[in-house]
Structure formats: C-alpha cells, structure tokens
C-alpha cells in the first residue's frame, strides 16, 4: 500500500497528471467555486478536503478574493500533494487579493480515516471534497465527519460520480474498435477490487444524495458540469490523454485481452507511428456531479 493512503495508489507519482487535469478543468473549477461561495457569509472559511494538486484551492482563492476575502484550508494525507496545492493556492491568493480582500491559506497534513475534520479544520462555512470520499474505507462515516466540521448553516459539497470520461475515437485504426468501452469496463472492475481491498471497507449501496440527507443535511441537491475540449486536440489535451491512457492500462490492463494490451503498448510508445499524442482526433469530454447540502 502506498504511504499515507488507504487505496494502494501512490498519489505522489501522479502529481504531474493531476496538474494537467487541473489546467484543463480550470474554467469548470472556477464556475463551481463561484457558485458555492455565493451563499457564504463574509470572510468565510472553506475547507478543501483531499486538495490534490490544488486546482480547486486556486479556484476558491480567486472566488473568495472577488467577494472580500476569507480562508482556504487545504487538507491532504500526501505531503507532496499538499505542498503542491499550498504553493499553487498561495500564488493565486497573492495574485488576486489586495490587503483588504486578503485570502489566507492554511495547509493541514492529515489522514481523514483516522483524524476528525472537526478537530483539524472546523468549524467551516463550506467543506469541499472532490473524488476523495470514495478512496476512504467507510464513506458514510466520512461524510458524517465532514458534516461535523461544518458551522451551523454551513454547506457540504461532494464532487462524486458523473459520466465516464471519453477521449478516444471509437476506431483507432490499431487493434479492434471499441477500446474505450473495454477500458471503461476494466477500470470499473479495478475500482471494485480497490474498494474491497481496503482494510475496514464498507459498501455504500445508495446514492450520494441519500448519504447527505441521512447525515442530517437539509436542502440536498446536485448539479453537474461539462468539460468539453473538442478535437483537434491541443497539446495539453494530448499530453493529458497519454497520461490517462497509461493510468487505465496500469489499473485495468490485467483485465484486458492480450490483443488490447498490445494496442495499448503501441499507443503509449512515442517511437510508434500509432502514438496517441500524434493524433488530431483526441478530445476530452467529461461530466462531473456535485452534491450539496446545508447543515441546519
């Protein structure tokens, strides 16, 4: 198991990929941050749980600066990721804020499977958790702990689920058509195994809206955002696509037919004419869902 995590993933090695993803998602992240801080009081505290490479930390710093300032608390269990998020968020805060609109940034290194958010980062006016709760053994308990970190009237926002990200044409001209679907299936099987292999893992057989309501939140709702980077691919999209394909090959390759594994080898080889980054028809299309609820 990788250090500081419960899912067996070495997140520090994925920092470059995460940064590339943040760059491509920047406009969507800004829109989400502006929407979420709109309902908050003056000079609020926003806690970004599982802050990753800092994409949402940057977006929250910008959004808070535009409405008079506040505090962004970054929480992560991986030191390399926390350092990256802190550097990026502080740079955004310094760039965006005047003295009277200051945004303070506070990093917290913590494993939320063993430490309570209320003890390390509460009370908060907004707790944000993007794609992190499902990497912890007991998702229901984690949501309850996040709710406990909220001030009365505070909001919890979880970005979980959505639609499977697409970036490959149906027929690549290499191997059998439909590789994208087979990769998605293999990744889904890996995800089940990843969850089952966690010590103390508990299944979550309901939707996130039910989990938030059961945790005592009111006004539970959700909204979704589209990330659409169409072909012809920019260099940033091509590099991200290579990273994403390599990740899918790593986590799901053992579930694929040997012919598909051979195709992946060719697509990921810079010396091969089939190298994915050479294609003009790579794209990025994804939809993510944010579930929100207010603490009475």
PDB file of C-alpha atoms in Angstrom:
ATOM      1  CA  UNK A   1       0.000   0.000   0.000  1.00  0.00           C
ATOM      2  CA  UNK A   2       1.292   3.483  -0.847  1.00  0.00           C
ATOM      3  CA  UNK A   3       2.222   5.635   2.108  1.00  0.00           C
ATOM      4  CA  UNK A   4      -0.443   7.921   3.545  1.00  0.00           C
ATOM      5  CA  UNK A   5      -3.317   6.318   1.606  1.00  0.00           C
ATOM      6  CA  UNK A   6      -5.821   3.507   2.036  1.00  0.00           C
ATOM      7  CA  UNK A   7      -6.372   2.686  -1.634  1.00  0.00           C
ATOM      8  CA  UNK A   8      -2.957   1.342  -2.626  1.00  0.00           C
ATOM      9  CA  UNK A   9      -2.372   4.257  -5.028  1.00  0.00           C
ATOM     10  CA  UNK A  10       0.928   6.143  -4.976  1.00  0.00           C
ATOM     11  CA  UNK A  11      -0.581   9.582  -5.444  1.00  0.00           C
ATOM     12  CA  UNK A  12       2.747  11.415  -5.336  1.00  0.00           C
ATOM     13  CA  UNK A  13       3.700   9.817  -8.668  1.00  0.00           C
ATOM     14  CA  UNK A  14       0.503  11.197 -10.208  1.00  0.00           C
ATOM     15  CA  UNK A  15       1.207  14.839  -9.377  1.00  0.00           C
ATOM     16  CA  UNK A  16       2.121  15.859 -12.938  1.00  0.00           C
ATOM     17  CA  UNK A  17      -1.020  14.203 -14.304  1.00  0.00           C
ATOM     18  CA  UNK A  18      -3.158  15.887 -11.659  1.00  0.00           C
ATOM     19  CA  UNK A  19      -1.701  19.284 -12.534  1.00  0.00           C
ATOM     20  CA  UNK A  20      -2.502  18.727 -16.204  1.00  0.00           C
ATOM     21  CA  UNK A  21      -6.048  17.788 -15.287  1.00  0.00           C
ATOM     22  CA  UNK A  22      -6.406  20.935 -13.159  1.00  0.00           C
ATOM     23  CA  UNK A  23      -5.300  23.072 -16.099  1.00  0.00           C
ATOM     24  CA  UNK A  24      -7.911  21.533 -18.384  1.00  0.00           C
ATOM     25  CA  UNK A  25     -10.623  21.770 -15.708  1.00  0.00           C
ATOM     26  CA  UNK A  26      -9.748  25.316 -14.609  1.00  0.00           C
ATOM     27  CA  UNK A  27     -12.781  27.047 -16.151  1.00  0.00           C
ATOM     28  CA  UNK A  28     -15.171  24.477 -14.683  1.00  0.00           C
ATOM     29  CA  UNK A  29     -13.492  24.681 -11.281  1.00  0.00           C
ATOM     30  CA  UNK A  30     -13.837  28.468 -11.266  1.00  0.00           C
ATOM     31  CA  UNK A  31     -17.529  28.231 -12.103  1.00  0.00           C
ATOM     32  CA  UNK A  32     -18.119  25.684  -9.335  1.00  0.00           C
ATOM     33  CA  UNK A  33     -16.192  27.731  -6.762  1.00  0.00           C
ATOM     34  CA  UNK A  34     -18.078  30.937  -7.597  1.00  0.00           C
ATOM     35  CA  UNK A  35     -21.395  29.122  -7.333  1.00  0.00           C
ATOM     36  CA  UNK A  36     -20.583  27.563  -3.970  1.00  0.00           C
ATOM     37  CA  UNK A  37     -19.177  30.646  -2.217  1.00  0.00           C
ATOM     38  CA  UNK A  38     -22.113  32.804  -3.286  1.00  0.00           C
ATOM     39  CA  UNK A  39     -24.241  31.647  -0.338  1.00  0.00           C
ATOM     40  CA  UNK A  40     -21.500  32.005   2.272  1.00  0.00           C
ATOM     41  CA  UNK A  41     -21.168  34.801   4.863  1.00  0.00           C
ATOM     42  CA  UNK A  42     -18.465  37.465   4.668  1.00  0.00           C
ATOM     43  CA  UNK A  43     -14.880  36.251   5.135  1.00  0.00           C
ATOM     44  CA  UNK A  44     -15.817  32.560   5.232  1.00  0.00           C
ATOM     45  CA  UNK A  45     -13.666  29.518   5.901  1.00  0.00           C
ATOM     46  CA  UNK A  46     -13.581  26.995   3.052  1.00  0.00           C
ATOM     47  CA  UNK A  47     -12.044  23.582   3.702  1.00  0.00           C
ATOM     48  CA  UNK A  48     -10.770  21.661   0.651  1.00  0.00           C
ATOM     49  CA  UNK A  49     -10.552  18.017   1.736  1.00  0.00           C
ATOM     50  CA  UNK A  50      -8.217  15.953  -0.424  1.00  0.00           C
ATOM     51  CA  UNK A  51      -6.843  19.078  -2.064  1.00  0.00           C
ATOM     52  CA  UNK A  52      -4.710  17.162  -4.583  1.00  0.00           C
ATOM     53  CA  UNK A  53      -2.577  19.374  -6.808  1.00  0.00           C
ATOM     54  CA  UNK A  54      -4.535  22.481  -5.808  1.00  0.00           C
ATOM     55  CA  UNK A  55      -6.896  23.099  -8.708  1.00  0.00           C
ATOM     56  CA  UNK A  56      -9.919  23.810  -6.522  1.00  0.00           C
ATOM     57  CA  UNK A  57      -7.791  25.587  -3.922  1.00  0.00           C
ATOM     58  CA  UNK A  58      -6.818  28.069  -6.617  1.00  0.00           C
ATOM     59  CA  UNK A  59     -10.449  28.428  -7.722  1.00  0.00           C
ATOM     60  CA  UNK A  60     -11.631  29.049  -4.150  1.00  0.00           C
ATOM     61  CA  UNK A  61      -8.865  31.605  -3.539  1.00  0.00           C
ATOM     62  CA  UNK A  62      -9.960  33.513  -6.640  1.00  0.00           C
ATOM     63  CA  UNK A  63     -13.656  33.292  -5.732  1.00  0.00           C
ATOM     64  CA  UNK A  64     -13.093  34.457  -2.148  1.00  0.00           C
ATOM     65  CA  UNK A  65     -10.890  37.350  -3.266  1.00  0.00           C
ATOM     66  CA  UNK A  66     -13.677  38.547  -5.554  1.00  0.00           C
ATOM     67  CA  UNK A  67     -16.108  38.759  -2.612  1.00  0.00           C
ATOM     68  CA  UNK A  68     -13.907  40.323   0.049  1.00  0.00           C
ATOM     69  CA  UNK A  69     -11.554  37.600   1.272  1.00  0.00           C
ATOM     70  CA  UNK A  70     -11.623  34.591   3.560  1.00  0.00           C
ATOM     71  CA  UNK A  71      -9.660  31.480   4.460  1.00  0.00           C
ATOM     72  CA  UNK A  72      -8.892  28.374   2.423  1.00  0.00           C
ATOM     73  CA  UNK A  73      -7.863  25.316   4.461  1.00  0.00           C
ATOM     74  CA  UNK A  74      -6.149  22.632   2.379  1.00  0.00           C
ATOM     75  CA  UNK A  75      -6.248  19.085   3.783  1.00  0.00           C
ATOM     76  CA  UNK A  76      -4.401  16.120   2.297  1.00  0.00           C
ATOM     77  CA  UNK A  77      -2.702  12.966   3.521  1.00  0.00           C
ATOM     78  CA  UNK A  78       0.121  13.040   0.950  1.00  0.00           C
ATOM     79  CA  UNK A  79       2.865  15.603   1.734  1.00  0.00           C
ATOM     80  CA  UNK A  80       3.919  16.051  -1.892  1.00  0.00           C
ATOM     81  CA  UNK A  81       0.361  16.852  -2.953  1.00  0.00           C
ATOM     82  CA  UNK A  82      -0.233  19.174  -0.004  1.00  0.00           C
ATOM     83  CA  UNK A  83       2.945  21.110  -0.797  1.00  0.00           C
ATOM     84  CA  UNK A  84       1.901  21.484  -4.441  1.00  0.00           C
ATOM     85  CA  UNK A  85      -1.620  22.602  -3.537  1.00  0.00           C
ATOM     86  CA  UNK A  86      -0.328  25.076  -0.969  1.00  0.00           C
ATOM     87  CA  UNK A  87       2.134  26.638  -3.408  1.00  0.00           C
ATOM     88  CA  UNK A  88      -0.483  26.981  -6.150  1.00  0.00           C
ATOM     89  CA  UNK A  89      -3.217  28.326  -3.861  1.00  0.00           C
ATOM     90  CA  UNK A  90      -0.952  30.840  -2.128  1.00  0.00           C
ATOM     91  CA  UNK A  91       0.265  32.079  -5.510  1.00  0.00           C
ATOM     92  CA  UNK A  92      -3.337  32.588  -6.634  1.00  0.00           C
ATOM     93  CA  UNK A  93      -4.230  34.318  -3.359  1.00  0.00           C
ATOM     94  CA  UNK A  94      -1.268  36.669  -3.629  1.00  0.00           C
ATOM     95  CA  UNK A  95      -2.085  37.486  -7.238  1.00  0.00           C
ATOM     96  CA  UNK A  96      -5.804  38.045  -6.721  1.00  0.00           C
ATOM     97  CA  UNK A  97      -6.068  39.878  -3.397  1.00  0.00           C
ATOM     98  CA  UNK A  98      -5.473  43.360  -2.129  1.00  0.00           C
ATOM     99  CA  UNK A  99      -4.771  43.963   1.561  1.00  0.00           C
ATOM    100  CA  UNK A 100      -8.444  44.478   2.380  1.00  0.00           C
ATOM    101  CA  UNK A 101      -9.539  41.394   0.410  1.00  0.00           C
ATOM    102  CA  UNK A 102      -6.933  39.016   1.807  1.00  0.00           C
ATOM    103  CA  UNK A 103      -7.297  35.265   1.330  1.00  0.00           C
ATOM    104  CA  UNK A 104      -5.425  33.239   3.931  1.00  0.00           C
ATOM    105  CA  UNK A 105      -4.240  29.741   3.032  1.00  0.00           C
ATOM    106  CA  UNK A 106      -3.676  27.120   5.753  1.00  0.00           C
ATOM    107  CA  UNK A 107      -2.327  23.654   4.868  1.00  0.00           C
ATOM    108  CA  UNK A 108      -3.118  20.654   7.094  1.00  0.00           C
ATOM    109  CA  UNK A 109      -1.455  17.260   6.665  1.00  0.00           C
ATOM    110  CA  UNK A 110      -3.974  14.702   7.899  1.00  0.00           C
ATOM    111  CA  UNK A 111      -5.363  11.237   7.271  1.00  0.00           C
ATOM    112  CA  UNK A 112      -9.106  11.693   7.495  1.00  0.00           C
ATOM    113  CA  UNK A 113      -9.683   7.997   8.052  1.00  0.00           C
ATOM    114  CA  UNK A 114      -8.102   8.409  11.490  1.00  0.00           C
ATOM    115  CA  UNK A 115      -8.418  12.151  12.233  1.00  0.00           C
ATOM    116  CA  UNK A 116     -11.688  14.057  12.533  1.00  0.00           C
ATOM    117  CA  UNK A 117     -12.048  17.079  10.224  1.00  0.00           C
ATOM    118  CA  UNK A 118     -13.822  18.983  13.020  1.00  0.00           C
ATOM    119  CA  UNK A 119     -10.679  18.729  15.139  1.00  0.00           C
ATOM    120  CA  UNK A 120      -8.258  19.885  12.464  1.00  0.00           C
ATOM    121  CA  UNK A 121     -10.205  22.244  10.198  1.00  0.00           C
ATOM    122  CA  UNK A 122     -13.571  23.192  11.693  1.00  0.00           C
ATOM    123  CA  UNK A 123     -15.851  24.964  12.024  1.00  0.00           C
ATOM    124  CA  UNK A 124     -16.181  25.647   8.314  1.00  0.00           C
ATOM    125  CA  UNK A 125     -18.733  27.539   6.252  1.00  0.00           C
ATOM    126  CA  UNK A 126     -18.045  25.225   3.284  1.00  0.00           C
ATOM    127  CA  UNK A 127     -16.410  21.811   3.145  1.00  0.00           C
ATOM    128  CA  UNK A 128     -15.447  20.667  -0.344  1.00  0.00           C
ATOM    129  CA  UNK A 129     -14.420  17.087  -1.148  1.00  0.00           C
ATOM    130  CA  UNK A 130     -13.774  16.134  -4.767  1.00  0.00           C
ATOM    131  CA  UNK A 131     -13.283  12.472  -5.615  1.00  0.00           C
ATOM    132  CA  UNK A 132     -11.791  11.730  -2.206  1.00  0.00           C
ATOM    133  CA  UNK A 133     -14.526  10.163  -0.067  1.00  0.00           C
ATOM    134  CA  UNK A 134     -14.636   7.025  -2.226  1.00  0.00           C
ATOM    135  CA  UNK A 135     -10.937   6.473  -1.516  1.00  0.00           C
ATOM    136  CA  UNK A 136     -11.613   6.041   2.219  1.00  0.00           C
ATOM    137  CA  UNK A 137     -12.846   2.799   3.811  1.00  0.00           C
ATOM    138  CA  UNK A 138     -16.146   3.970   5.338  1.00  0.00           C
ATOM    139  CA  UNK A 139     -17.720   6.563   3.060  1.00  0.00           C
ATOM    140  CA  UNK A 140     -20.825   7.086   5.211  1.00  0.00           C
ATOM    141  CA  UNK A 141     -18.760   7.750   8.313  1.00  0.00           C
ATOM    142  CA  UNK A 142     -16.514  10.083   6.337  1.00  0.00           C
ATOM    143  CA  UNK A 143     -19.493  12.150   5.221  1.00  0.00           C
ATOM    144  CA  UNK A 144     -20.763  12.292   8.811  1.00  0.00           C
ATOM    145  CA  UNK A 145     -17.335  13.512   9.932  1.00  0.00           C
ATOM    146  CA  UNK A 146     -17.330  16.197   7.233  1.00  0.00           C
ATOM    147  CA  UNK A 147     -20.770  17.360   8.368  1.00  0.00           C
ATOM    148  CA  UNK A 148     -19.454  17.577  11.949  1.00  0.00           C
ATOM    149  CA  UNK A 149     -16.800  20.021  10.713  1.00  0.00           C
ATOM    150  CA  UNK A 150     -19.442  22.462   9.452  1.00  0.00           C
ATOM    151  CA  UNK A 151     -20.575  25.529  11.312  1.00  0.00           C
ATOM    152  CA  UNK A 152     -24.367  25.845  11.681  1.00  0.00           C
ATOM    153  CA  UNK A 153     -25.699  26.908   8.292  1.00  0.00           C
ATOM    154  CA  UNK A 154     -22.553  25.658   6.570  1.00  0.00           C
ATOM    155  CA  UNK A 155     -22.521  23.708   3.324  1.00  0.00           C
ATOM    156  CA  UNK A 156     -21.004  20.371   2.357  1.00  0.00           C
ATOM    157  CA  UNK A 157     -20.206  19.852  -1.336  1.00  0.00           C
ATOM    158  CA  UNK A 158     -19.094  16.472  -2.686  1.00  0.00           C
ATOM    159  CA  UNK A 159     -17.929  16.068  -6.269  1.00  0.00           C
ATOM    160  CA  UNK A 160     -18.553  12.386  -6.927  1.00  0.00           C
ATOM    161  CA  UNK A 161     -19.676  10.397  -9.929  1.00  0.00           C
ATOM    162  CA  UNK A 162     -20.913  11.832 -13.193  1.00  0.00           C
ATOM    163  CA  UNK A 163     -20.247  10.246 -16.576  1.00  0.00           C
ATOM    164  CA  UNK A 164     -17.282   8.196 -17.765  1.00  0.00           C
ATOM    165  CA  UNK A 165     -14.629  10.451 -19.276  1.00  0.00           C
ATOM    166  CA  UNK A 166     -14.187   9.990 -23.016  1.00  0.00           C
ATOM    167  CA  UNK A 167     -11.107  10.889 -25.043  1.00  0.00           C
ATOM    168  CA  UNK A 168     -10.601   8.186 -27.713  1.00  0.00           C
ATOM    169  CA  UNK A 169     -12.284   7.732 -31.103  1.00  0.00           C
ATOM    170  CA  UNK A 170     -14.316   4.536 -31.436  1.00  0.00           C
ATOM    171  CA  UNK A 171     -11.974   3.051 -34.072  1.00  0.00           C
ATOM    172  CA  UNK A 172      -8.320   3.982 -33.644  1.00  0.00           C
ATOM    173  CA  UNK A 173      -7.153   2.047 -36.695  1.00  0.00           C
ATOM    174  CA  UNK A 174      -4.995  -0.021 -34.343  1.00  0.00           C
ATOM    175  CA  UNK A 175      -6.427  -3.169 -32.802  1.00  0.00           C
ATOM    176  CA  UNK A 176     -10.143  -3.848 -32.504  1.00  0.00           C
ATOM    177  CA  UNK A 177     -12.664  -0.961 -32.423  1.00  0.00           C
ATOM    178  CA  UNK A 178     -14.299  -0.125 -29.106  1.00  0.00           C
ATOM    179  CA  UNK A 179     -11.168   0.011 -26.945  1.00  0.00           C
ATOM    180  CA  UNK A 180     -12.566   2.931 -24.946  1.00  0.00           C
ATOM    181  CA  UNK A 181     -15.533   0.868 -23.770  1.00  0.00           C
ATOM    182  CA  UNK A 182     -13.343  -2.076 -22.820  1.00  0.00           C
ATOM    183  CA  UNK A 183     -11.025   0.225 -20.865  1.00  0.00           C
ATOM    184  CA  UNK A 184     -14.002   1.717 -19.024  1.00  0.00           C
ATOM    185  CA  UNK A 185     -15.222  -1.746 -18.091  1.00  0.00           C
ATOM    186  CA  UNK A 186     -11.782  -2.801 -16.892  1.00  0.00           C
ATOM    187  CA  UNK A 187     -11.469   0.351 -14.802  1.00  0.00           C
ATOM    188  CA  UNK A 188     -14.862  -0.310 -13.187  1.00  0.00           C
ATOM    189  CA  UNK A 189     -13.714  -3.821 -12.237  1.00  0.00           C
ATOM    190  CA  UNK A 190     -10.481  -2.376 -10.804  1.00  0.00           C
ATOM    191  CA  UNK A 191     -12.477   0.134  -8.760  1.00  0.00           C
ATOM    192  CA  UNK A 192     -14.497  -2.671  -7.162  1.00  0.00           C
ATOM    193  CA  UNK A 193     -11.293  -4.525  -6.299  1.00  0.00           C
ATOM    194  CA  UNK A 194      -9.706  -1.331  -4.956  1.00  0.00           C
ATOM    195  CA  UNK A 195     -12.642  -0.738  -2.618  1.00  0.00           C
ATOM    196  CA  UNK A 196     -12.770  -4.384  -1.489  1.00  0.00           C
ATOM    197  CA  UNK A 197      -9.047  -4.461  -0.703  1.00  0.00           C
ATOM    198  CA  UNK A 198      -9.208  -1.573   1.772  1.00  0.00           C
ATOM    199  CA  UNK A 199      -8.960  -2.700   5.403  1.00  0.00           C
ATOM    200  CA  UNK A 200     -12.305  -1.996   7.044  1.00  0.00           C
ATOM    201  CA  UNK A 201     -14.055  -1.185   3.764  1.00  0.00           C
ATOM    202  CA  UNK A 202     -17.827  -0.712   3.978  1.00  0.00           C
ATOM    203  CA  UNK A 203     -20.111  -0.834   0.946  1.00  0.00           C
ATOM    204  CA  UNK A 204     -22.257   2.173   0.076  1.00  0.00           C
ATOM    205  CA  UNK A 205     -25.394   0.809  -1.628  1.00  0.00           C
ATOM    206  CA  UNK A 206     -27.181   4.163  -2.008  1.00  0.00           C
ATOM    207  CA  UNK A 207     -26.686   7.403  -3.920  1.00  0.00           C
ATOM    208  CA  UNK A 208     -24.806  10.396  -2.564  1.00  0.00           C
ATOM    209  CA  UNK A 209     -27.971  12.470  -2.119  1.00  0.00           C
ATOM    210  CA  UNK A 210     -29.273   9.822   0.293  1.00  0.00           C
ATOM    211  CA  UNK A 211     -25.975   9.804   2.182  1.00  0.00           C
ATOM    212  CA  UNK A 212     -26.058  13.591   2.650  1.00  0.00           C
ATOM    213  CA  UNK A 213     -29.683  13.529   3.793  1.00  0.00           C
ATOM    214  CA  UNK A 214     -29.013  10.685   6.243  1.00  0.00           C
ATOM    215  CA  UNK A 215     -26.103  12.702   7.661  1.00  0.00           C
ATOM    216  CA  UNK A 216     -28.595  15.396   8.682  1.00  0.00           C
ATOM    217  CA  UNK A 217     -28.154  17.919   5.895  1.00  0.00           C
ATOM    218  CA  UNK A 218     -31.040  19.969   4.550  1.00  0.00           C
ATOM    219  CA  UNK A 219     -31.678  21.397   1.064  1.00  0.00           C
ATOM    220  CA  UNK A 220     -29.816  18.471  -0.508  1.00  0.00           C
ATOM    221  CA  UNK A 221     -29.477  18.845  -4.250  1.00  0.00           C
ATOM    222  CA  UNK A 222     -26.941  18.406  -7.033  1.00  0.00           C
ATOM    223  CA  UNK A 223     -25.673  19.987 -10.224  1.00  0.00           C
ATOM    224  CA  UNK A 224     -23.388  18.780 -12.997  1.00  0.00           C
ATOM    225  CA  UNK A 225     -20.699  20.421 -15.107  1.00  0.00           C
ATOM    226  CA  UNK A 226     -19.382  19.557 -18.537  1.00  0.00           C
ATOM    227  CA  UNK A 227     -15.720  19.675 -19.540  1.00  0.00           C
ATOM    228  CA  UNK A 228     -15.580  19.766 -23.335  1.00  0.00           C
ATOM    229  CA  UNK A 229     -12.219  20.023 -25.089  1.00  0.00           C
ATOM    230  CA  UNK A 230     -13.031  19.045 -28.669  1.00  0.00           C
ATOM    231  CA  UNK A 231     -10.746  17.749 -31.405  1.00  0.00           C
ATOM    232  CA  UNK A 232      -8.453  18.720 -32.996  1.00  0.00           C
ATOM    233  CA  UNK A 233      -6.579  18.211 -29.770  1.00  0.00           C
ATOM    234  CA  UNK A 234      -4.396  20.848 -28.187  1.00  0.00           C
ATOM    235  CA  UNK A 235      -1.002  19.779 -26.911  1.00  0.00           C
ATOM    236  CA  UNK A 236      -2.297  19.930 -23.329  1.00  0.00           C
ATOM    237  CA  UNK A 237      -5.162  17.558 -24.163  1.00  0.00           C
ATOM    238  CA  UNK A 238      -2.818  15.158 -25.976  1.00  0.00           C
ATOM    239  CA  UNK A 239      -0.447  15.018 -23.005  1.00  0.00           C
ATOM    240  CA  UNK A 240      -3.349  14.512 -20.616  1.00  0.00           C
ATOM    241  CA  UNK A 241      -4.750  11.744 -22.850  1.00  0.00           C
ATOM    242  CA  UNK A 242      -1.438   9.875 -22.816  1.00  0.00           C
ATOM    243  CA  UNK A 243      -1.336  10.153 -19.019  1.00  0.00           C
ATOM    244  CA  UNK A 244      -4.931   8.951 -18.757  1.00  0.00           C
ATOM    245  CA  UNK A 245      -4.387   6.017 -21.112  1.00  0.00           C
ATOM    246  CA  UNK A 246      -1.283   4.964 -19.187  1.00  0.00           C
ATOM    247  CA  UNK A 247      -3.283   5.097 -15.929  1.00  0.00           C
ATOM    248  CA  UNK A 248      -6.066   2.981 -17.392  1.00  0.00           C
ATOM    249  CA  UNK A 249      -3.522   0.499 -18.701  1.00  0.00           C
ATOM    250  CA  UNK A 250      -1.900   0.291 -15.268  1.00  0.00           C
ATOM    251  CA  UNK A 251      -5.085  -0.266 -13.274  1.00  0.00           C
ATOM    252  CA  UNK A 252      -7.107  -2.313 -15.744  1.00  0.00           C
ATOM    253  CA  UNK A 253      -4.647  -3.868 -18.162  1.00  0.00           C
ATOM    254  CA  UNK A 254      -4.729  -7.239 -16.453  1.00  0.00           C
ATOM    255  CA  UNK A 255      -8.461  -7.481 -17.264  1.00  0.00           C
ATOM    256  CA  UNK A 256      -7.953  -6.923 -20.997  1.00  0.00           C
ATOM    257  CA  UNK A 257      -7.354  -9.363 -23.843  1.00  0.00           C
ATOM    258  CA  UNK A 258      -3.669  -9.647 -24.827  1.00  0.00           C
ATOM    259  CA  UNK A 259      -4.521  -8.024 -28.177  1.00  0.00           C
ATOM    260  CA  UNK A 260      -5.804  -4.928 -26.380  1.00  0.00           C
ATOM    261  CA  UNK A 261      -2.712  -4.838 -24.196  1.00  0.00           C
ATOM    262  CA  UNK A 262      -0.602  -4.896 -27.377  1.00  0.00           C
ATOM    263  CA  UNK A 263      -2.641  -2.000 -28.755  1.00  0.00           C
ATOM    264  CA  UNK A 264      -2.033  -0.018 -25.561  1.00  0.00           C
ATOM    265  CA  UNK A 265       1.700  -0.636 -25.857  1.00  0.00           C
ATOM    266  CA  UNK A 266       1.680   0.847 -29.348  1.00  0.00           C
ATOM    267  CA  UNK A 267      -0.491   3.819 -28.386  1.00  0.00           C
ATOM    268  CA  UNK A 268       1.832   4.670 -25.486  1.00  0.00           C
ATOM    269  CA  UNK A 269       5.120   4.282 -27.375  1.00  0.00           C
ATOM    270  CA  UNK A 270       6.492   7.661 -28.593  1.00  0.00           C
ATOM    271  CA  UNK A 271       8.540   5.819 -31.231  1.00  0.00           C
ATOM    272  CA  UNK A 272       5.474   4.110 -32.719  1.00  0.00           C
ATOM    273  CA  UNK A 273       3.525   5.801 -35.569  1.00  0.00           C
ATOM    274  CA  UNK A 274       0.363   4.927 -33.602  1.00  0.00           C
ATOM    275  CA  UNK A 275       1.468   7.020 -30.588  1.00  0.00           C
ATOM    276  CA  UNK A 276      -1.627   8.654 -29.126  1.00  0.00           C
ATOM    277  CA  UNK A 277      -0.095  12.137 -28.796  1.00  0.00           C
ATOM    278  CA  UNK A 278       0.370  12.289 -32.585  1.00  0.00           C
ATOM    279  CA  UNK A 279      -3.378  12.097 -33.254  1.00  0.00           C
ATOM    280  CA  UNK A 280      -5.530  15.118 -34.111  1.00  0.00           C
ATOM    281  CA  UNK A 281      -8.750  13.335 -33.125  1.00  0.00           C
ATOM    282  CA  UNK A 282      -8.053  13.018 -29.395  1.00  0.00           C
ATOM    283  CA  UNK A 283     -10.511  15.003 -27.282  1.00  0.00           C
ATOM    284  CA  UNK A 284     -11.713  15.397 -23.696  1.00  0.00           C
ATOM    285  CA  UNK A 285     -15.370  15.086 -22.751  1.00  0.00           C
ATOM    286  CA  UNK A 286     -16.473  14.540 -19.171  1.00  0.00           C
ATOM    287  CA  UNK A 287     -19.326  15.401 -16.835  1.00  0.00           C
ATOM    288  CA  UNK A 288     -18.951  15.607 -13.070  1.00  0.00           C
ATOM    289  CA  UNK A 289     -21.684  15.935 -10.447  1.00  0.00           C
ATOM    290  CA  UNK A 290     -21.558  17.977  -7.246  1.00  0.00           C
ATOM    291  CA  UNK A 291     -23.882  17.032  -4.361  1.00  0.00           C
ATOM    292  CA  UNK A 292     -24.575  19.776  -1.833  1.00  0.00           C
ATOM    293  CA  UNK A 293     -26.445  20.103   1.438  1.00  0.00           C
ATOM    294  CA  UNK A 294     -26.713  22.621   4.290  1.00  0.00           C
ATOM    295  CA  UNK A 295     -26.231  21.957   7.979  1.00  0.00           C
ATOM    296  CA  UNK A 296     -29.328  23.239   9.857  1.00  0.00           C
TER     297      UNK A 296
END
